PDB file of C-alpha atoms in Angstrom:
ATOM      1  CA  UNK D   1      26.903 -41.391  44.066  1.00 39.00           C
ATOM      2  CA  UNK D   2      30.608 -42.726  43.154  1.00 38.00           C
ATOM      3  CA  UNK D   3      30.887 -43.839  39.815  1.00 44.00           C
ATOM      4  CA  UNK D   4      33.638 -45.601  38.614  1.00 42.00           C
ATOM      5  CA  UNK D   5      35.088 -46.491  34.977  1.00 40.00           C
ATOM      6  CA  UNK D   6      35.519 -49.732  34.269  1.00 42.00           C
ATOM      7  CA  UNK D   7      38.062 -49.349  33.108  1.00 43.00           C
ATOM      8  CA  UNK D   8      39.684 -47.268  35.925  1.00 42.00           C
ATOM      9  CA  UNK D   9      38.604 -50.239  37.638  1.00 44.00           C
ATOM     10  CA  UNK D  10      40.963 -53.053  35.848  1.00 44.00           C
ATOM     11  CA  UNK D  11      43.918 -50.795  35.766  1.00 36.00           C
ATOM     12  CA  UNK D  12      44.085 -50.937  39.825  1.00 39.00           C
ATOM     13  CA  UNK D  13      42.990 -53.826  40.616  1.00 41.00           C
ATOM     14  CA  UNK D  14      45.448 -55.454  38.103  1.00 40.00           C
ATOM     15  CA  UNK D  15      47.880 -53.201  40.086  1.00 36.00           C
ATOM     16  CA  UNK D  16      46.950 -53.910  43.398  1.00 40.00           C
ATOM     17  CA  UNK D  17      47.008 -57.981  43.039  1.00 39.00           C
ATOM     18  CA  UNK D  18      49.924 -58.047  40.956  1.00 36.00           C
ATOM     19  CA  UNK D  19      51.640 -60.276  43.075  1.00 37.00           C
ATOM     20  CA  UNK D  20      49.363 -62.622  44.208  1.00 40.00           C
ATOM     21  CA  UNK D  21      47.414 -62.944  41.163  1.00 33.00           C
ATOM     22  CA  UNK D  22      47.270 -64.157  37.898  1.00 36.00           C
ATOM     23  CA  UNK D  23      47.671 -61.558  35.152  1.00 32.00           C
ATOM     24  CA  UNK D  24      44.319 -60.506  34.290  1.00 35.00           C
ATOM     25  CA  UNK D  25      42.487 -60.106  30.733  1.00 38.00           C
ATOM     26  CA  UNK D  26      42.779 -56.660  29.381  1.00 37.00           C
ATOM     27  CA  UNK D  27      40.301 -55.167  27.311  1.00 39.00           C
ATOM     28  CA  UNK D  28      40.185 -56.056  23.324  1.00 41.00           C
ATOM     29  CA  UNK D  29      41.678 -59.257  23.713  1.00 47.00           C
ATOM     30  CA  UNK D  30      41.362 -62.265  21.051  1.00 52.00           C
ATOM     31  CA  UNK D  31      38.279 -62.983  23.078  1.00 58.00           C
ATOM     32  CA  UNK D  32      36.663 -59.108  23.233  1.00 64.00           C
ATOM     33  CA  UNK D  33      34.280 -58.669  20.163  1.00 66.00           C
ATOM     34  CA  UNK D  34      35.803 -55.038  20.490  1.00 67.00           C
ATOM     35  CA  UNK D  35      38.505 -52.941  19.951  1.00 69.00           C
ATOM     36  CA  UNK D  36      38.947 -49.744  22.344  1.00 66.00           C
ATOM     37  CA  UNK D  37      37.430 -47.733  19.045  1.00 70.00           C
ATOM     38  CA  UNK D  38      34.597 -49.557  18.663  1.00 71.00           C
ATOM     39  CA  UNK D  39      33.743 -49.583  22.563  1.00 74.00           C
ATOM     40  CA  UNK D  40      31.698 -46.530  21.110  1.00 83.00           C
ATOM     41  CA  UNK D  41      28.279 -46.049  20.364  1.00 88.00           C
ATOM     42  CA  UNK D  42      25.179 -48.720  20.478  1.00 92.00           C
ATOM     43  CA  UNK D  43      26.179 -51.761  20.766  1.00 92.00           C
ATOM     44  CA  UNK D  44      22.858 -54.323  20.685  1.00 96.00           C
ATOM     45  CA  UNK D  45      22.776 -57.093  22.679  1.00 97.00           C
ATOM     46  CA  UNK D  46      20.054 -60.324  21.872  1.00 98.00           C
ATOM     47  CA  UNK D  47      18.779 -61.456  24.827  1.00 98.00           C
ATOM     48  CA  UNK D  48      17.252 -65.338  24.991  1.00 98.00           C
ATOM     49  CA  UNK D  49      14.942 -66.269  27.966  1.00 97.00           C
ATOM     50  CA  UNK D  50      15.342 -70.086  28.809  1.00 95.00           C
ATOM     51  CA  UNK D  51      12.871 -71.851  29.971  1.00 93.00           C
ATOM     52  CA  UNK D  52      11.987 -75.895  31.110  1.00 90.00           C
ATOM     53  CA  UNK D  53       9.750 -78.771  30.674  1.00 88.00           C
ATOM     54  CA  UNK D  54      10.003 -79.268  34.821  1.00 80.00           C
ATOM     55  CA  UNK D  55       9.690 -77.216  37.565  1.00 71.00           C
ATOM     56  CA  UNK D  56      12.973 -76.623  39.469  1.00 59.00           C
ATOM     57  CA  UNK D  57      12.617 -78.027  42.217  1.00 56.00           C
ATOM     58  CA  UNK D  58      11.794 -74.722  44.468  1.00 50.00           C
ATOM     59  CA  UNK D  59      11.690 -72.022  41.792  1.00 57.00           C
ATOM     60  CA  UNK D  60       9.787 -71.691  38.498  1.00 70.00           C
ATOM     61  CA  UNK D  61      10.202 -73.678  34.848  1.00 83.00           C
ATOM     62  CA  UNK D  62       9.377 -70.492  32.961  1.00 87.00           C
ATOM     63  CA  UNK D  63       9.954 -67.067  32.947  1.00 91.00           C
ATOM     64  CA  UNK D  64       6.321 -65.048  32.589  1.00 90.00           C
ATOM     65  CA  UNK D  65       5.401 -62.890  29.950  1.00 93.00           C
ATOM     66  CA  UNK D  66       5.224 -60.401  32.681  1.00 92.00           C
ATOM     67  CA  UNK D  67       8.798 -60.912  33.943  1.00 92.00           C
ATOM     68  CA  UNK D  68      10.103 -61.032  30.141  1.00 94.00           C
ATOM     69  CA  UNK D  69       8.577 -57.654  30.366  1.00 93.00           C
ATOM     70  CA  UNK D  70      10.188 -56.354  33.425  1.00 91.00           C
ATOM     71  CA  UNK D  71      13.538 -57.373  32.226  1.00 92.00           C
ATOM     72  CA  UNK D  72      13.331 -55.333  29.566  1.00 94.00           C
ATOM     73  CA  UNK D  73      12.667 -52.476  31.080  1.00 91.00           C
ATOM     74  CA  UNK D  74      15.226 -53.590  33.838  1.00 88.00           C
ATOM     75  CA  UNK D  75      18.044 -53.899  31.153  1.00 93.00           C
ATOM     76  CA  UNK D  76      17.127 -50.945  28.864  1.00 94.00           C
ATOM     77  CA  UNK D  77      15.285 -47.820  30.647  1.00 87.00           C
ATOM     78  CA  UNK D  78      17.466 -44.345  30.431  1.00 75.00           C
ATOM     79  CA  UNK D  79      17.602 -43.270  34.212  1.00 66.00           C
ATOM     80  CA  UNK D  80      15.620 -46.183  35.915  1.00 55.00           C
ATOM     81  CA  UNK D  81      14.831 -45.110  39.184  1.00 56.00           C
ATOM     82  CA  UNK D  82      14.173 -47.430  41.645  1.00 52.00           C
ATOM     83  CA  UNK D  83      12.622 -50.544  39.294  1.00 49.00           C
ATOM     84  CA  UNK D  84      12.348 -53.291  41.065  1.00 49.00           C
ATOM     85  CA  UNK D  85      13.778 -51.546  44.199  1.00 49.00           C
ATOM     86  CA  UNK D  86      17.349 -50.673  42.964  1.00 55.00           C
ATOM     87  CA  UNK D  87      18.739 -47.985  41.360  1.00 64.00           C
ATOM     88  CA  UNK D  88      19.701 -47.884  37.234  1.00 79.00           C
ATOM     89  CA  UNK D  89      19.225 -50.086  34.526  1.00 89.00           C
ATOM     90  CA  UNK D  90      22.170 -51.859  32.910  1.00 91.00           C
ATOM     91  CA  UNK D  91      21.846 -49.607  30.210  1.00 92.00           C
ATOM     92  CA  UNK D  92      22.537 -46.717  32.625  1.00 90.00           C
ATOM     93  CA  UNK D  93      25.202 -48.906  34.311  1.00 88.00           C
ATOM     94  CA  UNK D  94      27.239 -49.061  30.898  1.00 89.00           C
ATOM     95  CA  UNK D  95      26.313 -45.672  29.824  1.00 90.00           C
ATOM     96  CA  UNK D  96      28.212 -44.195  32.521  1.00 86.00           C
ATOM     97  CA  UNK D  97      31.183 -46.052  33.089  1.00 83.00           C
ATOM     98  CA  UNK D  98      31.595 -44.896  29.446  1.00 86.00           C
ATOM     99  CA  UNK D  99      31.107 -41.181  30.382  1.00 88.00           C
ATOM    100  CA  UNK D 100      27.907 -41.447  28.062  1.00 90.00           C
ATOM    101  CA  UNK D 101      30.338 -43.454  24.724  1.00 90.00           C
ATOM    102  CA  UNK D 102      28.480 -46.641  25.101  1.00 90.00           C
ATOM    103  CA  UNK D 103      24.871 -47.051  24.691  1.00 93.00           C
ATOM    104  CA  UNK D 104      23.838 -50.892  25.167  1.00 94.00           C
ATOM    105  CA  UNK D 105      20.766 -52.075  23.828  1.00 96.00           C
ATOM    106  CA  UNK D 106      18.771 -54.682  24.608  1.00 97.00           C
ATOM    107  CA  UNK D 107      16.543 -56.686  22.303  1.00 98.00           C
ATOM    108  CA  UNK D 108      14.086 -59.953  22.997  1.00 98.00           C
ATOM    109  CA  UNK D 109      14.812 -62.363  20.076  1.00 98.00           C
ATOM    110  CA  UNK D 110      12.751 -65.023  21.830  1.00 97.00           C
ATOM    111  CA  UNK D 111      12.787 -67.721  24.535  1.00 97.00           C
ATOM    112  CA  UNK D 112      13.488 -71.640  24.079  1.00 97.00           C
ATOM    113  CA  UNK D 113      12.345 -74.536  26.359  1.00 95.00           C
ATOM    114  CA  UNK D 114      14.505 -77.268  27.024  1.00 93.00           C
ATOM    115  CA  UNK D 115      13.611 -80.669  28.329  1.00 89.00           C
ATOM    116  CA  UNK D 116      13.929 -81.392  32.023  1.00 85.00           C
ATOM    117  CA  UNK D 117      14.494 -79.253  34.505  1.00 80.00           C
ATOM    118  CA  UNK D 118      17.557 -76.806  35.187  1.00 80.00           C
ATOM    119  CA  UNK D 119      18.902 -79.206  37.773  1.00 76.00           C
ATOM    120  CA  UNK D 120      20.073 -81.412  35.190  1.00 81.00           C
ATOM    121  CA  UNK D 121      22.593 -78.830  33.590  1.00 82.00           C
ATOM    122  CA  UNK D 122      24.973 -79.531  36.241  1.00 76.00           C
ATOM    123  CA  UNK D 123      28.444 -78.041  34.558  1.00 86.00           C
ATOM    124  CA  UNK D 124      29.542 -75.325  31.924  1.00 89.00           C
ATOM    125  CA  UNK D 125      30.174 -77.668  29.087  1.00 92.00           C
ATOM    126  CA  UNK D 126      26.284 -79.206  29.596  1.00 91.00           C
ATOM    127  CA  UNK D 127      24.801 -74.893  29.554  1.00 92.00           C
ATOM    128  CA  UNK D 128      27.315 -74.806  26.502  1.00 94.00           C
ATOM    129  CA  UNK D 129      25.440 -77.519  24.723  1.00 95.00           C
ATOM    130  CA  UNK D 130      21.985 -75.713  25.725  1.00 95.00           C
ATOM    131  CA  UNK D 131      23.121 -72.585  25.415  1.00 97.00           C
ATOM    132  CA  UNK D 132      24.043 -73.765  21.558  1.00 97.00           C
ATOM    133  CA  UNK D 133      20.722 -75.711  20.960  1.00 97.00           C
ATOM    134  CA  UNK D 134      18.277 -72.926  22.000  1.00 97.00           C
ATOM    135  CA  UNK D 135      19.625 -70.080  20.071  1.00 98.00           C
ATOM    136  CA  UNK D 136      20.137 -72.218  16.741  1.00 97.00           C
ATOM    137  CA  UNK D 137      16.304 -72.749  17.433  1.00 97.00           C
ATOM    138  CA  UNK D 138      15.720 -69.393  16.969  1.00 97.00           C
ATOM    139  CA  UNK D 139      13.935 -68.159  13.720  1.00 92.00           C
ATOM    140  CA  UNK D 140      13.214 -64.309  12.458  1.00 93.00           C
ATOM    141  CA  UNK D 141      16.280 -63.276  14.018  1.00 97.00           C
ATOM    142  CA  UNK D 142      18.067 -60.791  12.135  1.00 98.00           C
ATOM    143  CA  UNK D 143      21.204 -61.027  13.248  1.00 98.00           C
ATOM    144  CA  UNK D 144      23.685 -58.556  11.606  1.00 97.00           C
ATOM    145  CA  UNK D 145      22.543 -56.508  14.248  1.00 97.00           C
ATOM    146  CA  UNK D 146      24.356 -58.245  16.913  1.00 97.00           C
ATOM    147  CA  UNK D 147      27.547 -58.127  15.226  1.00 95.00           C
ATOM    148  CA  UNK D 148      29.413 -54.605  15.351  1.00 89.00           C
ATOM    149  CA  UNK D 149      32.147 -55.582  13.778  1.00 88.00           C
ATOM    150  CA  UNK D 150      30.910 -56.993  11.200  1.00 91.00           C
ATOM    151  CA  UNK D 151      33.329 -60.405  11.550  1.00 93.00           C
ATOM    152  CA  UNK D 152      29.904 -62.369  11.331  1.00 95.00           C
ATOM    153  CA  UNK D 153      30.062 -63.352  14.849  1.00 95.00           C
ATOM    154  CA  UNK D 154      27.354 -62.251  17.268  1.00 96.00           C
ATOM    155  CA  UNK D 155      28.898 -59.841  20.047  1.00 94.00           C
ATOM    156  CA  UNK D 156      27.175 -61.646  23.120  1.00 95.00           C
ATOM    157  CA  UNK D 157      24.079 -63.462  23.771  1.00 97.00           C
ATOM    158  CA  UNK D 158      22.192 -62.785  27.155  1.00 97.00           C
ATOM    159  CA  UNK D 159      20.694 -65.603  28.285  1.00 97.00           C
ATOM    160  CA  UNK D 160      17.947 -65.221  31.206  1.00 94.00           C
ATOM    161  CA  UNK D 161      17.215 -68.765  32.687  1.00 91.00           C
ATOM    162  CA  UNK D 162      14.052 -69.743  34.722  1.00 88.00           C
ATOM    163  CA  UNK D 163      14.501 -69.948  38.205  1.00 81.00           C
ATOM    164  CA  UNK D 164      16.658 -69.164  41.016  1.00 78.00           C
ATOM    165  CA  UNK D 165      20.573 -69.738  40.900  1.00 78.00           C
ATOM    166  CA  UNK D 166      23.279 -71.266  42.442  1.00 72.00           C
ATOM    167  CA  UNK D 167      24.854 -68.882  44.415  1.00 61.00           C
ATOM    168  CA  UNK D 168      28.274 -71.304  44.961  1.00 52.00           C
ATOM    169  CA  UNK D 169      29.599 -73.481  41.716  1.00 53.00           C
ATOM    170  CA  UNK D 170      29.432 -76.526  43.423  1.00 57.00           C
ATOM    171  CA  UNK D 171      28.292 -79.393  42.063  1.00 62.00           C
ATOM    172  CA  UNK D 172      26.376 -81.188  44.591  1.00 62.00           C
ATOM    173  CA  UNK D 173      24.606 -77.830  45.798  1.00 58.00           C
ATOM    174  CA  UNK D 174      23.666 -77.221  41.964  1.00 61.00           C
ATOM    175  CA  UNK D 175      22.104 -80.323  41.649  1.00 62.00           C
ATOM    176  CA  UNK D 176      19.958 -79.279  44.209  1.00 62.00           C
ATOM    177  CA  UNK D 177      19.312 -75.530  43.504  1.00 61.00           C
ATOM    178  CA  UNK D 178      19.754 -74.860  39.443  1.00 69.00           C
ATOM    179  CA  UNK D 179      21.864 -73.510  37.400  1.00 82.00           C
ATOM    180  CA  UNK D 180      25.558 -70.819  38.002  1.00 83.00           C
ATOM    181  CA  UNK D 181      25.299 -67.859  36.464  1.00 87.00           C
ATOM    182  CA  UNK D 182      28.443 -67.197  34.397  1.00 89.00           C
ATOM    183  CA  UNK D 183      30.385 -65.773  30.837  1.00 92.00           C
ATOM    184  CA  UNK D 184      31.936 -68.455  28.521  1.00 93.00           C
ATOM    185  CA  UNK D 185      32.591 -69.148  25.008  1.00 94.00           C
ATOM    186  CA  UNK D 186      31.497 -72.061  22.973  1.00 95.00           C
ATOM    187  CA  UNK D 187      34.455 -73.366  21.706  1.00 94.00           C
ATOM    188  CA  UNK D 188      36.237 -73.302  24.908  1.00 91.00           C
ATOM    189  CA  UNK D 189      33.619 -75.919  26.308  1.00 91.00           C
ATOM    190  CA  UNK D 190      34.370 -78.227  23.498  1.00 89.00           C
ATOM    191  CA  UNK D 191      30.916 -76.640  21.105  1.00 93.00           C
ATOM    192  CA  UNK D 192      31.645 -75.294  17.797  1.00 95.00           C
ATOM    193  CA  UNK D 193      30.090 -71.977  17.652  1.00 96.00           C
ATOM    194  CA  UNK D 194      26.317 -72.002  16.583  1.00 97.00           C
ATOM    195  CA  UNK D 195      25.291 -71.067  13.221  1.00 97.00           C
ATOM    196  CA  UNK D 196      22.290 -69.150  13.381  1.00 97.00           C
ATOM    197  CA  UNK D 197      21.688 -68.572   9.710  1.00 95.00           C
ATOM    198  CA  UNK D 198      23.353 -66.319   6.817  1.00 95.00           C
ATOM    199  CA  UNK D 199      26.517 -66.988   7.994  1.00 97.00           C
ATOM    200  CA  UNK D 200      26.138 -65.647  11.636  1.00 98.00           C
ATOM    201  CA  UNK D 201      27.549 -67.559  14.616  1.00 97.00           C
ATOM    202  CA  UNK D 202      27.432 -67.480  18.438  1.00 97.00           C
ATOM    203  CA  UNK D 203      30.148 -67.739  20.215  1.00 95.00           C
ATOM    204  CA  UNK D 204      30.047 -65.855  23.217  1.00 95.00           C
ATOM    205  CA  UNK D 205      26.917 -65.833  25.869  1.00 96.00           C
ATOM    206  CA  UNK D 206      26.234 -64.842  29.132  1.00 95.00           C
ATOM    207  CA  UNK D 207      23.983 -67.112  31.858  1.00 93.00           C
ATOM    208  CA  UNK D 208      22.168 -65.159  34.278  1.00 90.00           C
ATOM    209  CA  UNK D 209      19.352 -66.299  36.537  1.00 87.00           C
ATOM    210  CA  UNK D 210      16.009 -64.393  36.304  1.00 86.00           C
ATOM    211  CA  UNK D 211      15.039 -64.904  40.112  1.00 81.00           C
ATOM    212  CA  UNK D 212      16.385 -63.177  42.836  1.00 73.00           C
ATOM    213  CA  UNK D 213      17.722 -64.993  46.027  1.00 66.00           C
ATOM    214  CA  UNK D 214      15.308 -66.568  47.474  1.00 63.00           C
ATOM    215  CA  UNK D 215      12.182 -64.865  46.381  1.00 63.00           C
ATOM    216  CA  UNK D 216       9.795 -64.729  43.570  1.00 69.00           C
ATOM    217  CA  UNK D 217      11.300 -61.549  42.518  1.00 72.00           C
ATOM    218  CA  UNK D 218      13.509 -60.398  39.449  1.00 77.00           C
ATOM    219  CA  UNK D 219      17.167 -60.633  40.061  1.00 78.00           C
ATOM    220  CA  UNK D 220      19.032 -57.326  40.470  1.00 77.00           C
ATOM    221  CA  UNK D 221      21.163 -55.976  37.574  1.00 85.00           C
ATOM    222  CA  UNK D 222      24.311 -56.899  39.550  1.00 83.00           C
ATOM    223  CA  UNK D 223      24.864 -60.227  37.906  1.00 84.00           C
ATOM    224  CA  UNK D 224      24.065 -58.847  34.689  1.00 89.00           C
ATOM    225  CA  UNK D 225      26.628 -56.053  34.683  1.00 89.00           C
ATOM    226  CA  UNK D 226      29.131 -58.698  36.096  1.00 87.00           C
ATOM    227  CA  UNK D 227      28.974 -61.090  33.535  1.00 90.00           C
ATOM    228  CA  UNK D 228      29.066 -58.627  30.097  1.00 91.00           C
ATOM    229  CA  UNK D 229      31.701 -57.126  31.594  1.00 89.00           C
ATOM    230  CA  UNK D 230      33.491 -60.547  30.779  1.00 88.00           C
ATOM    231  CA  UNK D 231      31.568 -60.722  27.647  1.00 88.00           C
ATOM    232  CA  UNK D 232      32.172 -57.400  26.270  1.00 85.00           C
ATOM    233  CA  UNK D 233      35.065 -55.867  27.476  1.00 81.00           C
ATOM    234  CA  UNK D 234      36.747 -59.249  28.402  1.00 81.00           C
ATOM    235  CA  UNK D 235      37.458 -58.470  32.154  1.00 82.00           C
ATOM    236  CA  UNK D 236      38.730 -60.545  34.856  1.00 81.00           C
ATOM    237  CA  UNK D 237      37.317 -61.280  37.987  1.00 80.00           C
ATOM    238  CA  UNK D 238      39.102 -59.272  41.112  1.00 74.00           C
ATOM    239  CA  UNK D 239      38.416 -61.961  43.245  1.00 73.00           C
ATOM    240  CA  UNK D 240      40.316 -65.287  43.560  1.00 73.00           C
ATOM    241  CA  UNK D 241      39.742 -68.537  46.602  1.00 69.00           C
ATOM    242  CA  UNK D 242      37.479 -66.009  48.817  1.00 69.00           C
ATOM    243  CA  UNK D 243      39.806 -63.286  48.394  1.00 71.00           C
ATOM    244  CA  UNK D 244      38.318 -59.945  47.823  1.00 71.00           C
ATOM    245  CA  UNK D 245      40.204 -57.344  46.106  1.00 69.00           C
ATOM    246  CA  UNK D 246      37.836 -54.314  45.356  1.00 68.00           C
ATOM    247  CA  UNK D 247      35.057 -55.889  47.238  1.00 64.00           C
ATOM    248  CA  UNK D 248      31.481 -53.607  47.199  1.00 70.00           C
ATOM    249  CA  UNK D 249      33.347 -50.997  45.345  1.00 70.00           C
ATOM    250  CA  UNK D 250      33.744 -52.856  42.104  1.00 75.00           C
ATOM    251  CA  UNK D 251      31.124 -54.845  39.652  1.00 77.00           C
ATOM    252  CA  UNK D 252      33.698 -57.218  38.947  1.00 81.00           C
ATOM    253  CA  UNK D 253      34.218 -58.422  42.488  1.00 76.00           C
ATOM    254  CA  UNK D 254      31.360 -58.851  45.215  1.00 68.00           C
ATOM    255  CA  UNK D 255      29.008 -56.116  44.320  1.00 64.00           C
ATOM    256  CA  UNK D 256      28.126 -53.127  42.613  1.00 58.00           C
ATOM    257  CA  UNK D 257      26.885 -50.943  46.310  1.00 50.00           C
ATOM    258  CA  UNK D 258      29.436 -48.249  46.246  1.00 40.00           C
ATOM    259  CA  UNK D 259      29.001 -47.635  42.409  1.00 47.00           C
ATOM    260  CA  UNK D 260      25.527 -46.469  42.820  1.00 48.00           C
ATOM    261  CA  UNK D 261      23.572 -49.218  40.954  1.00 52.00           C
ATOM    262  CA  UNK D 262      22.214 -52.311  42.164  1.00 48.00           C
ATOM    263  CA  UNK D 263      19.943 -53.472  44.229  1.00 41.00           C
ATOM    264  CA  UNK D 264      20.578 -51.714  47.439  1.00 38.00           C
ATOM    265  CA  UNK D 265      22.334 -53.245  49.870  1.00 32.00           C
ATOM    266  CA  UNK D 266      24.355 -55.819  48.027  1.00 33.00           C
TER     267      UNK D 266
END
């Protein structure tokens, strides 16, 4: 199994693209919710399951009780072997690239249902605006749990949306299909971060579809691991106009196969 550090990862693929490539995000930026020092033991992570009034189209309005379930396990079991046919949980995913410093959690803090039908989210500043309603609709949260630093913003939301996704951000297609999977910030699609209560705000989420492909099946943990890899450590994508840099080998390009987690064979 080849197992690589994240942040082993960055430091050549920044290298490698230098030249063709924007300079990318380093770790504990103005937009990381961590220093290097505090990239360090549990780090809890809320995750919100968002569902709707409509079925989309071909895939599902909610996400089941049962699925909630298997996400959980998905996201949090120590040495998940072969759960849903792939190898690791995210938890194990983070775990290692740490060499055993970072232990993410995963906690339910509750699901939201918004009107219509994920269709009609058709850009990032429209899941910004839902993404900002469902979690201020959120009650019995404690949230001081989800903030590390203790700067009274929440690290990162995880938000699991019915439904397939759209595998391409393209508008027309996403119209058609559902919603694109991605990391943002509030404020940087025109939102003011959301005040939960007690002084606690969200600013930075994470969109991930709960479907998989095609089927009726739970997504893999690649997207997952992609996207708080933006949202915690504040990484870069290594790819750039269908130009693979680190291709299979590296969770922040086109899969996570050579790292020895993922759903096999992507």
């Amino acid at each position: 199994m080849i197992r690589k550090t994240i942040l082993c990862l960055s430091f050549m693929a920044s290298t490698a693209m230098a030249q063709d490539f924007t300079v990318p995000r380093h770790l504990a930026t103005e937009w990381s919710p961590f220093t290097l020092e505090e990239m360090q033991g549990e780090v809890r992570i809320p995750v919100l399951f968002l569902n709707f009034e409509q079925d989309n189209n071909d895939t599902q309005r909610a996400v089941s009780a049962t699925q909630q379930e298997s996400w959980m396990e998905h996201l949090n079991d120590r040495d998940n072997d072969n759960h849903m046919g792939e190898d690791g949980s995210v938890n194990d995913y983070f775990l290692a690239q740490s060499y055993g410093k970072m232990n993410v959690v995963f906690e339910n803090v509750g699901s939201y249902t918004a009107s219509g039908k994920g269709a009609n989210y058709t850009d990032y500043t429209e899941d910004a605006k839902l993404v900002a309603k469902a979690v201020k609709s959120l009650t019995d949260v404690d949230w001081s749990r989800y903030d590390r630093n203790g700067d009274k913003d929440v690290d990162c939301l995880l938000v699991i949306f019915a439904g397939h996704a759209d595998g391409d951000y393209n508008t027309a297609r996403r119209a058609v299909t559902g919603m694109y999977p991605h990391q943002n910030w509030l404020t940087s699609r025109g939102q003011q971060k959301a005040d939960v209560g007690d002084g606690y705000k969200v600013q930075t989420y994470v969109l991930a579809n709960n479907l998989r492909d095609s089927s009726a099946s739970v997504d893999a943990i690649n997207t997952v691991c992609h996207e708080l890899s933006h949202g915690i450590f504040d990484l870069t994508d290594y790819y750039k106009n269908g130009v693979s840099y680190m291709g299979q080998y590296d969770a922040m390009c086109y899969g996570m196969r050579q790292t020895g987690y993922g759903a096999k064979g992507n």
